[in-house]
Short mmCIF file of C-alpha atoms in Angstrom, two decimals:
data_model
loop_
_atom_site.label_atom_id
_atom_site.label_comp_id
_atom_site.label_asym_id
_atom_site.label_seq_id
_atom_site.Cartn_x
_atom_site.Cartn_y
_atom_site.Cartn_z
CA MET A 29 16.90 38.90 -0.30
CA GLU A 30 15.67 42.13 1.25
CA TYR A 31 17.47 45.09 -0.24
CA THR A 32 18.05 48.29 1.70
CA PRO A 33 19.80 51.56 0.79
CA GLU A 34 22.57 50.65 3.24
CA LEU A 35 23.13 47.26 1.58
CA ILE A 36 23.29 48.82 -1.90
CA GLN A 37 25.64 51.50 -0.61
CA ASN A 38 27.94 48.86 0.86
CA ILE A 39 27.98 46.90 -2.41
CA VAL A 40 28.89 50.01 -4.41
CA GLY A 41 31.49 51.03 -1.83
CA GLY A 42 33.08 47.59 -1.93
CA GLN A 43 33.27 47.71 -5.71
CA ARG A 44 34.83 51.16 -5.63
CA THR A 45 37.52 49.94 -3.27
CA PHE A 46 38.17 46.91 -5.48
CA PHE A 47 38.41 49.06 -8.61
CA ARG A 48 40.87 51.44 -7.00
CA GLY A 49 43.07 48.47 -6.19
CA GLY A 50 43.92 48.33 -9.92
CA THR A 51 43.15 44.65 -10.54
CA THR A 52 40.77 45.37 -13.44
CA LEU A 53 43.35 47.46 -15.30
CA ASP A 54 45.25 44.39 -16.46
CA VAL A 55 44.02 43.40 -19.92
CA ASP A 56 44.98 39.74 -19.58
CA TRP A 57 43.00 39.59 -16.35
CA ARG A 58 39.95 41.03 -18.13
CA ILE A 59 40.25 38.41 -20.87
CA THR A 60 40.32 35.70 -18.21
CA GLN A 61 37.08 37.06 -16.73
CA LEU A 62 35.44 37.09 -20.18
CA LYS A 63 36.46 33.48 -20.71
CA ARG A 64 34.93 32.53 -17.35
CA LEU A 65 31.64 34.13 -18.38
CA LYS A 66 31.72 32.29 -21.72
CA VAL A 67 32.31 28.94 -20.02
CA GLN A 68 29.47 29.66 -17.61
CA MET A 69 27.08 30.25 -20.53
CA SER A 70 27.92 26.79 -21.89
CA ILE A 71 27.74 25.05 -18.52
CA TYR A 72 24.33 26.52 -17.79
CA GLU A 73 22.83 26.24 -21.29
CA LYS A 74 20.06 23.87 -20.20
CA GLU A 75 19.21 25.93 -17.13
CA ILE A 76 19.13 29.13 -19.21
CA THR A 77 16.80 27.49 -21.72
CA LYS A 78 14.54 26.33 -18.88
CA ALA A 79 14.45 29.77 -17.23
CA LEU A 80 13.57 31.45 -20.53
CA LYS A 81 10.79 28.91 -21.02
CA GLU A 82 9.40 29.60 -17.55
CA ASP A 83 9.53 33.38 -17.83
CA LEU A 84 8.77 33.94 -21.53
CA GLY A 85 7.62 30.62 -22.97
CA ARG A 86 10.59 30.60 -25.34
CA SER A 87 11.49 27.51 -27.34
CA GLU A 88 14.93 25.91 -27.15
CA ALA A 89 15.90 27.18 -30.60
CA GLU A 90 14.79 30.73 -29.90
CA ALA A 91 16.50 30.66 -26.51
CA PHE A 92 19.81 29.65 -28.07
CA PHE A 93 19.57 31.96 -31.09
CA CYS A 94 18.55 35.04 -29.13
CA ASP A 95 20.04 34.66 -25.65
CA ILE A 96 22.76 32.02 -25.48
CA GLY A 97 24.58 31.92 -28.81
CA THR A 98 24.34 35.71 -29.10
CA VAL A 99 26.11 36.24 -25.77
CA ILE A 100 28.83 33.73 -26.66
CA LEU A 101 29.45 35.46 -29.99
CA GLU A 102 29.68 38.82 -28.22
CA ILE A 103 32.15 37.50 -25.67
CA ASN A 104 34.25 35.87 -28.43
CA GLU A 105 34.51 39.21 -30.23
CA MET A 106 35.61 40.88 -26.99
CA ILE A 107 38.25 38.23 -26.30
CA ASP A 108 39.61 38.37 -29.85
CA GLY A 109 39.82 42.16 -30.06
CA LEU A 110 40.49 43.42 -26.55
CA LYS A 111 44.29 43.57 -26.67
CA ARG A 112 44.16 45.67 -29.85
CA TRP A 113 41.41 47.96 -28.58
CA ALA A 114 43.03 48.56 -25.21
CA LYS A 115 46.40 49.69 -26.60
CA PRO A 116 46.94 53.43 -26.21
CA ASP A 117 46.66 55.37 -29.45
CA LEU A 118 49.95 57.01 -30.40
CA LEU A 119 49.63 60.45 -32.02
CA PHE A 120 52.13 62.94 -33.48
CA SER A 121 52.00 65.92 -31.17
CA GLY A 122 52.52 68.52 -33.91
CA LEU A 123 54.88 71.49 -34.23
CA THR A 124 52.89 73.59 -31.77
CA CYS A 125 53.76 71.08 -29.03
CA PHE A 126 57.51 70.92 -29.76
CA PRO A 127 59.69 69.47 -28.27
CA SER A 128 57.02 66.89 -27.50
CA ILE A 129 56.92 64.49 -30.43
CA PHE A 130 54.31 61.91 -29.44
CA THR A 131 51.12 61.92 -27.39
CA LYS A 132 49.23 58.90 -26.10
CA VAL A 133 45.47 58.45 -25.75
CA TYR A 134 44.66 55.88 -23.08
CA HIS A 135 41.33 54.04 -22.99
CA LYS A 136 40.48 54.11 -19.31
CA PRO A 137 37.65 52.33 -17.51
CA TYR A 138 35.05 54.56 -15.90
CA GLY A 139 35.09 52.64 -12.64
CA VAL A 140 31.94 51.28 -11.02
CA ALA A 141 29.18 50.67 -13.58
CA LEU A 142 25.44 50.17 -13.08
CA ILE A 143 23.75 47.97 -15.67
CA ILE A 144 19.94 48.00 -15.64
CA SER A 145 18.60 45.26 -17.91
CA PRO A 146 15.08 44.42 -19.20
CA PHE A 147 12.96 41.26 -19.25
CA ASN A 148 12.64 40.55 -22.95
CA PHE A 149 16.13 39.15 -23.61
CA PRO A 150 17.37 38.71 -20.07
CA PHE A 151 20.75 37.14 -20.82
CA THR A 152 21.67 38.97 -24.03
CA LEU A 153 20.78 42.38 -22.64
CA THR A 154 22.50 41.67 -19.33
CA PHE A 155 25.56 39.57 -20.09
CA GLY A 156 26.11 41.20 -23.49
CA VAL A 157 26.40 44.57 -21.77
CA LEU A 158 28.40 43.03 -18.93
CA ALA A 159 30.95 41.70 -21.43
CA ALA A 160 31.51 45.28 -22.65
CA SER A 161 31.89 46.48 -19.06
CA ILE A 162 34.41 43.74 -18.26
CA ALA A 163 36.35 44.45 -21.46
CA GLY A 164 36.50 48.11 -20.48
CA GLY A 165 37.97 47.26 -17.07
CA ASN A 166 35.02 48.25 -14.88
CA THR A 167 33.31 46.63 -11.94
CA ALA A 168 29.54 46.22 -12.30
CA VAL A 169 26.33 46.20 -10.30
CA ILE A 170 23.61 44.56 -12.39
CA LYS A 171 19.95 45.36 -11.69
CA THR A 172 17.83 42.80 -13.53
CA SER A 173 14.11 42.91 -14.30
CA SER A 174 11.68 41.66 -11.67
CA LYS A 175 9.42 40.54 -14.53
CA ALA A 176 11.74 37.62 -15.35
CA PRO A 177 12.32 36.10 -11.88
CA HIS A 178 13.60 32.69 -13.01
CA CYS A 179 16.21 34.31 -15.23
CA THR A 180 17.20 36.72 -12.47
CA ASP A 181 17.68 33.89 -9.97
CA LEU A 182 19.80 31.97 -12.45
CA MET A 183 21.93 34.99 -13.31
CA MET A 184 22.55 35.59 -9.62
CA LYS A 185 23.75 32.01 -9.26
CA MET A 186 25.92 32.09 -12.39
CA ILE A 187 27.63 35.36 -11.51
CA SER A 188 28.18 34.58 -7.82
CA GLU A 189 29.94 31.34 -8.75
CA ILE A 190 32.62 33.01 -10.85
CA TYR A 191 32.99 36.58 -9.56
CA PRO A 192 33.28 38.09 -6.08
CA GLU A 193 30.60 40.61 -5.07
CA GLU A 194 33.15 43.42 -4.97
CA TYR A 195 33.76 42.88 -8.70
CA ILE A 196 30.37 41.97 -10.19
CA THR A 197 27.05 41.35 -8.49
CA VAL A 198 23.46 40.82 -9.62
CA ILE A 199 20.62 42.53 -7.77
CA GLY A 200 16.95 41.58 -8.08
CA GLY A 201 13.87 43.38 -6.78
CA GLY A 202 11.49 45.89 -8.28
CA HIS A 203 11.51 49.58 -9.17
CA ASP A 204 12.17 50.55 -5.55
CA VAL A 205 15.46 48.65 -5.61
CA ALA A 206 16.37 50.22 -8.96
CA ASP A 207 15.88 53.63 -7.35
CA MET A 208 18.09 52.60 -4.44
CA CYS A 209 20.79 51.86 -7.01
CA LEU A 210 20.23 55.12 -8.85
CA ASP A 211 20.57 57.01 -5.57
CA GLN A 212 24.20 55.87 -5.42
CA ARG A 213 27.04 57.56 -7.25
CA PHE A 214 28.14 55.37 -10.13
CA ASP A 215 30.77 56.16 -12.75
CA LYS A 216 28.76 54.81 -15.69
CA ILE A 217 25.12 53.79 -16.13
CA PHE A 218 23.84 51.58 -18.95
CA TYR A 219 20.06 51.29 -19.13
CA THR A 220 17.97 49.23 -21.55
CA GLY A 221 14.20 49.76 -21.54
CA SER A 222 11.54 52.37 -22.24
CA PRO A 223 11.98 56.08 -23.00
CA ALA A 224 9.74 57.01 -20.04
CA VAL A 225 11.96 55.22 -17.51
CA ALA A 226 15.07 56.44 -19.34
CA LYS A 227 14.12 60.03 -18.50
CA HIS A 228 14.03 59.06 -14.82
CA VAL A 229 17.39 57.30 -15.12
CA MET A 230 18.94 60.37 -16.75
CA ALA A 231 17.50 62.69 -14.11
CA LYS A 232 19.03 60.58 -11.33
CA ALA A 233 22.33 60.31 -13.20
CA ALA A 234 22.42 64.08 -13.65
CA GLU A 235 22.62 64.55 -9.88
CA ASN A 236 26.16 63.13 -10.03
CA LEU A 237 26.91 64.02 -13.66
CA THR A 238 27.23 60.32 -14.37
CA PRO A 239 27.62 59.44 -18.07
CA VAL A 240 24.73 57.36 -19.37
CA ALA A 241 24.16 54.96 -22.27
CA LEU A 242 20.55 54.20 -23.22
CA GLU A 243 19.16 51.50 -25.48
CA LEU A 244 15.45 52.18 -25.99
CA GLY A 245 12.69 50.98 -28.25
CA GLY A 246 11.61 54.39 -29.43
CA GLU A 247 8.51 56.35 -28.49
CA THR A 248 6.60 55.82 -31.73
CA GLY A 249 7.98 52.43 -32.74
CA ASN A 250 9.98 51.11 -35.67
CA TRP A 251 8.64 51.36 -39.22
CA CYS A 252 8.84 48.85 -42.02
CA ILE A 253 8.10 50.09 -45.55
CA VAL A 254 7.13 47.70 -48.35
CA ARG A 255 7.23 49.34 -51.79
CA LYS A 256 5.13 48.10 -54.71
CA ASP A 257 8.20 46.64 -56.42
CA ALA A 258 9.17 44.53 -53.39
CA ASP A 259 9.29 40.73 -53.39
CA LEU A 260 6.10 40.34 -51.35
CA LYS A 261 6.59 36.69 -50.48
CA ASP A 262 10.11 37.32 -49.21
CA ALA A 263 9.05 40.41 -47.26
CA ALA A 264 6.09 38.62 -45.67
CA ARG A 265 8.21 35.64 -44.67
CA LYS A 266 10.81 37.80 -42.91
CA ILE A 267 8.28 40.12 -41.27
CA ALA A 268 6.27 37.14 -39.96
CA PHE A 269 9.40 35.51 -38.50
CA PHE A 270 10.35 38.71 -36.71
CA LYS A 271 6.89 39.43 -35.32
CA LEU A 272 6.63 35.87 -33.97
CA CYS A 273 10.02 36.10 -32.28
CA ASN A 274 9.52 36.64 -28.52
CA SER A 275 5.88 37.43 -29.33
CA GLY A 276 6.88 40.86 -30.62
CA GLN A 277 8.59 41.89 -27.38
CA ILE A 278 11.76 43.15 -29.06
CA CYS A 279 13.05 46.71 -29.02
CA ILE A 280 14.04 46.57 -32.71
CA ASN A 281 10.89 44.74 -33.83
CA ILE A 282 8.56 46.08 -36.50
CA ASN A 283 5.90 48.21 -34.87
CA GLN A 284 3.90 48.88 -38.02
CA VAL A 285 4.20 48.05 -41.72
CA ALA A 286 3.53 50.69 -44.35
CA VAL A 287 2.62 48.93 -47.60
CA ALA A 288 2.14 50.44 -51.03
CA GLU A 289 -1.64 50.36 -51.54
CA GLU A 290 -1.11 48.97 -55.04
CA VAL A 291 0.09 45.69 -53.49
CA ALA A 292 -1.51 45.86 -50.03
CA GLU A 293 -4.07 43.09 -50.58
CA PRO A 294 -1.66 40.50 -51.99
CA PHE A 295 0.86 41.42 -49.31
CA ILE A 296 -1.73 40.77 -46.59
CA GLU A 297 -2.42 37.34 -48.09
CA GLU A 298 1.28 36.52 -48.23
CA LEU A 299 1.69 37.65 -44.61
CA LYS A 300 -1.18 35.44 -43.45
CA ALA A 301 0.31 32.48 -45.28
CA ALA A 302 3.73 33.16 -43.77
CA PHE A 303 2.33 33.22 -40.23
CA ILE A 304 0.46 29.96 -40.80
CA ASN A 305 3.46 28.30 -42.43
CA GLN A 306 5.74 29.22 -39.51
CA ILE A 307 3.50 28.84 -36.45
CA GLY A 308 0.38 26.96 -37.66
CA ASP A 309 -3.29 27.86 -38.07
CA ASP A 310 -3.54 28.83 -34.40
CA ALA A 311 -0.39 30.05 -32.64
CA LEU A 312 -2.02 29.42 -29.26
CA LEU A 313 -1.82 25.68 -29.90
CA ASN A 314 1.85 25.72 -30.84
CA PRO A 315 4.13 25.05 -27.83
CA GLU A 316 6.99 26.93 -29.52
CA TYR A 317 5.08 30.22 -29.57
CA PRO A 318 6.34 32.57 -26.81
CA ARG A 319 4.07 34.35 -24.37
CA LEU A 320 3.71 37.89 -23.15
CA ILE A 321 5.62 38.68 -20.00
CA SER A 322 2.72 39.46 -17.65
CA GLY A 323 -1.01 39.77 -17.23
CA GLY A 324 -0.65 43.52 -17.61
CA ALA A 325 1.13 43.14 -20.93
CA PHE A 326 -1.52 40.67 -22.11
CA ARG A 327 -4.40 42.98 -21.18
CA LYS A 328 -2.74 45.96 -22.84
CA CYS A 329 -2.36 43.93 -26.04
CA SER A 330 -5.88 42.52 -25.86
CA ASP A 331 -7.51 45.88 -25.11
CA GLU A 332 -5.75 47.56 -28.00
CA ALA A 333 -6.75 44.76 -30.35
CA ASP A 334 -10.37 45.18 -29.23
CA GLU A 335 -10.26 48.86 -30.20
CA TYR A 336 -9.55 47.76 -33.77
CA ARG A 337 -11.66 44.59 -33.67
CA ASN A 338 -13.55 45.42 -36.89
CA ARG A 339 -10.26 45.73 -38.79
CA ILE A 340 -8.52 42.57 -37.62
CA VAL A 341 -7.94 40.42 -40.71
CA PHE A 342 -5.84 37.74 -39.05
CA GLY A 343 -5.49 36.52 -35.46
CA GLY A 344 -7.05 38.63 -32.75
CA GLU A 345 -7.52 35.97 -30.07
CA GLY A 346 -5.62 35.32 -26.88
CA ASP A 347 -5.42 33.12 -23.80
CA LEU A 348 -5.01 34.99 -20.52
CA VAL A 349 -4.07 31.83 -18.63
CA GLN A 350 -1.20 31.10 -21.03
CA LEU A 351 -0.47 34.84 -21.50
CA ARG A 352 -0.40 34.22 -25.25
CA TYR A 353 -1.91 36.37 -27.95
CA GLN A 354 -2.03 35.39 -31.61
CA PRO A 355 0.01 37.31 -34.19
CA THR A 356 -2.61 39.82 -35.27
CA ILE A 357 -2.82 41.80 -38.52
CA ILE A 358 -4.86 45.01 -38.33
CA TYR A 359 -5.75 46.49 -41.72
CA PRO A 360 -6.23 49.15 -42.94
CA VAL A 361 -4.81 51.63 -40.42
CA GLY A 362 -4.32 55.33 -41.02
CA VAL A 363 -0.88 56.84 -40.54
CA ASP A 364 -2.18 59.17 -37.82
CA GLU A 365 -4.15 56.64 -35.77
CA PRO A 366 -3.13 56.10 -32.11
CA ILE A 367 -1.94 52.51 -32.62
CA VAL A 368 0.91 53.65 -34.88
CA GLN A 369 2.00 56.50 -32.62
CA HIS A 370 3.40 54.47 -29.72
CA GLU A 371 5.55 51.39 -29.21
CA LEU A 372 3.39 48.23 -29.13
CA PHE A 373 5.84 45.58 -27.81
CA SER A 374 3.34 42.86 -28.68
CA PRO A 375 2.28 40.58 -31.57
CA LEU A 376 -0.10 43.24 -32.95
CA LEU A 377 0.86 44.40 -36.43
CA PRO A 378 -0.93 47.43 -37.91
CA VAL A 379 -0.66 47.71 -41.69
CA VAL A 380 -0.76 51.22 -43.15
CA PRO A 381 -1.53 51.49 -46.89
CA PHE A 382 -0.04 54.43 -48.82
CA PRO A 383 0.22 55.39 -52.50
CA ASP A 384 3.65 54.28 -53.64
CA SER A 385 4.18 57.59 -55.40
CA ASN A 386 3.73 59.34 -52.01
CA VAL A 387 6.46 57.42 -50.22
CA ASP A 388 8.46 60.61 -49.62
CA ASP A 389 5.48 62.14 -47.85
CA LEU A 390 5.32 59.06 -45.65
CA LEU A 391 9.01 59.44 -44.84
CA ASP A 392 8.40 63.07 -43.86
CA ILE A 393 5.70 61.94 -41.42
CA ILE A 394 8.04 59.32 -39.93
CA ALA A 395 10.83 61.89 -39.64
CA ASP A 396 8.53 64.29 -37.76
CA ARG A 397 7.96 61.67 -35.05
CA GLU A 398 10.43 60.42 -32.48
CA HIS A 399 13.41 58.56 -33.92
CA GLY A 400 12.98 54.80 -34.04
CA LEU A 401 15.58 52.25 -33.03
CA ALA A 402 15.22 50.50 -36.41
CA LEU A 403 13.99 51.04 -39.96
CA TYR A 404 13.30 48.30 -42.49
CA LEU A 405 12.81 48.76 -46.24
CA PHE A 406 11.65 46.21 -48.81
CA THR A 407 12.18 47.27 -52.40
CA LYS A 408 14.11 46.51 -55.56
CA ASP A 409 15.06 50.19 -55.84
CA ILE A 410 18.33 49.98 -53.92
CA LYS A 411 19.38 53.49 -54.95
CA TRP A 412 16.26 54.89 -53.28
CA ALA A 413 16.69 52.64 -50.26
CA ASN A 414 20.30 53.71 -49.78
CA LYS A 415 19.28 57.35 -49.92
CA VAL A 416 16.61 56.78 -47.28
CA MET A 417 19.06 54.98 -45.02
CA GLU A 418 21.54 57.83 -45.38
CA THR A 419 19.05 60.63 -44.68
CA GLN A 420 16.53 59.32 -42.11
CA GLN A 421 17.28 59.43 -38.39
CA PHE A 422 17.08 56.03 -36.64
CA GLY A 423 19.31 53.61 -34.76
CA GLY A 424 20.03 50.99 -37.45
CA GLY A 425 18.20 48.96 -40.04
CA CYS A 426 18.06 46.67 -43.04
CA ILE A 427 17.21 46.72 -46.72
CA ASN A 428 15.22 43.63 -47.77
CA GLU A 429 15.95 42.02 -44.40
CA VAL A 430 15.00 42.33 -40.73
CA CYS A 431 16.97 42.47 -37.45
CA LEU A 432 20.23 40.96 -38.73
CA HIS A 433 22.05 44.31 -38.67
CA MET A 434 22.52 43.85 -34.92
CA MET A 435 24.31 40.52 -35.53
CA VAL A 436 27.11 41.97 -37.68
CA LYS A 437 30.54 41.61 -36.10
CA GLY A 438 32.25 44.94 -35.55
CA ALA A 439 29.09 46.99 -36.11
CA PRO A 440 27.54 49.19 -33.40
CA PHE A 441 24.07 48.71 -31.96
CA ASN A 442 22.60 52.03 -30.97
CA GLY A 443 19.70 54.44 -31.00
CA THR A 444 19.25 58.19 -31.23
CA GLY A 445 16.91 60.54 -29.39
CA HIS A 446 13.97 58.61 -27.97
CA SER A 447 15.53 55.34 -29.13
CA GLY A 448 18.66 55.89 -27.09
CA MET A 449 22.20 57.22 -26.93
CA GLY A 450 25.58 55.57 -26.96
CA ALA A 451 26.41 52.26 -28.64
CA TYR A 452 27.73 48.81 -27.92
CA HIS A 453 28.64 45.40 -29.40
CA GLY A 454 32.29 44.51 -29.94
CA LYS A 455 34.70 47.43 -30.07
CA TRP A 456 31.80 49.86 -29.72
CA GLY A 457 30.93 48.33 -26.36
CA PHE A 458 34.55 48.64 -25.24
CA ARG A 459 34.45 52.30 -26.25
CA GLU A 460 31.16 52.83 -24.41
CA PHE A 461 32.64 51.58 -21.15
CA THR A 462 35.92 53.48 -21.43
CA HIS A 463 36.77 57.14 -21.73
CA PRO A 464 39.66 58.46 -23.86
CA CYS A 465 42.39 60.15 -21.81
CA THR A 466 45.02 62.21 -23.65
CA VAL A 467 48.49 62.34 -22.10
CA LEU A 468 51.33 64.41 -23.57
CA ARG A 469 54.90 63.90 -22.46
CA GLY A 470 56.92 67.10 -22.21
CA TYR A 471 60.68 67.57 -22.12
CA THR A 472 63.01 69.78 -20.10
CA LYS A 473 65.23 70.70 -23.04
CA PHE A 474 64.69 72.56 -26.33
CA ASN A 475 61.51 74.25 -25.09
CA LEU A 476 60.68 77.28 -27.22
CA PRO A 477 59.37 80.43 -25.48
CA LEU A 478 56.68 81.10 -28.11
CA ARG A 479 53.77 80.74 -25.68
CA GLU A 480 55.36 82.76 -22.89
CA HIS A 481 55.19 86.47 -22.13
CA PRO A 482 56.30 88.95 -23.21
CA TYR A 483 54.68 89.10 -26.63
CA SER A 484 55.35 92.77 -27.44
CA GLY A 485 58.54 94.53 -28.44
CA GLU A 486 60.74 94.23 -31.47
CA LYS A 487 62.71 91.23 -30.25
CA ASN A 488 59.48 89.27 -29.59
CA ALA A 489 57.83 89.96 -32.95
CA TYR A 490 59.03 86.57 -34.18
CA LYS A 491 56.66 84.83 -31.75
CA MET A 492 53.53 85.95 -33.59
CA MET A 493 55.07 85.06 -36.94
CA ALA A 494 56.02 81.61 -35.70
CA LEU A 495 52.60 81.01 -34.17
CA ARG A 496 50.90 81.93 -37.44
CA LEU A 497 53.23 79.55 -39.24
CA PHE A 498 52.67 76.62 -36.86
CA GLU A 499 48.92 77.03 -36.28
CA ARG A 500 47.71 76.70 -39.86
#
């Protein structure tokens, strides 16, 4: 399809008209739409798996775990909780508002939402966000990534079968089409991607003062710290699994591992063994190993690996035709080297040794950089780990685990600063796509004149006394 500014404008205009009709305000109707999306995920499971294989080389298990089952779980949580979440909050108005006794806070949809989704988890990061938008009572224009064309085509088909264009529609195309969308006035924008593009999205949104939610990977990547008292085998196993997943193309993936130098060598050996145990001696020969999304992504990965060629201790080879690059350990790497000061989004894994006694200095360095979307700690010192989690700035994280924090029912998924703003998943997604609206009901009788002029004079002195009594 050839997209034009006029076509996009008509789509947005049609959705605005539909929203103003009030259909989406009915909570039972929203639940029905969520159920339709859930059924569609099951009907098209094989086609989704095939599209993910064609675009990203994903295996059936990884496709289900990361993009199909995850969406179904998210929709289930929305269906189960929506009626509770959507009920107006009832508050005591307080003596200062007498004779009003109660005030309601309504959770109102924004209206017409724009969802801009990335390539790396096309269904999770599109339909997961869409579920929150539907739960909130919005209409939605979805701009998918041009880097995952098979997934985009399938999402277009799936959505068009169950929803009219004036309610939800999927738009393909490249950056030019995204800009056509951003030129329109939306009521809410949800963008998932890079900090650089997020700045552009925010600038466009600012023209209409449109509220924005951003889920970003972080400018300087996510750190994983392995202390000298950690279970090295367990840490290596989990880190290897995560780095292999989607070939490292995950916003919450480990960008670099900082390992206590006292255990760095044995940790490296455990990590090598974990990679081999999970993917084989050569990942390029394993059909389950995912690929990088494009030739540009492959070359960026390969070129950066070549810069550190003399320090590659595992992996380091790729296949441009297959767009696959081996999980690659680079060791040792200094904390200030370029490779650990930007998001990699690849299977490269720099390992930074540090004296365990200087871990607080390392944390200061991390804190001075842009906030990551995730932080992972491996240690037996849970008291120290809890303190770090409470005091560092990052989106979310795990102690002695990786990535599973984003799978917890009822917990928000979010970033801060260069790793994003806003939050979603479950109730948090409902909140992200609604705005609280406070409505007080007044009465025509028993109204006290405390707030009204005149305030001076002997007979009005009681007003100040009463105000001081009520507003304490």
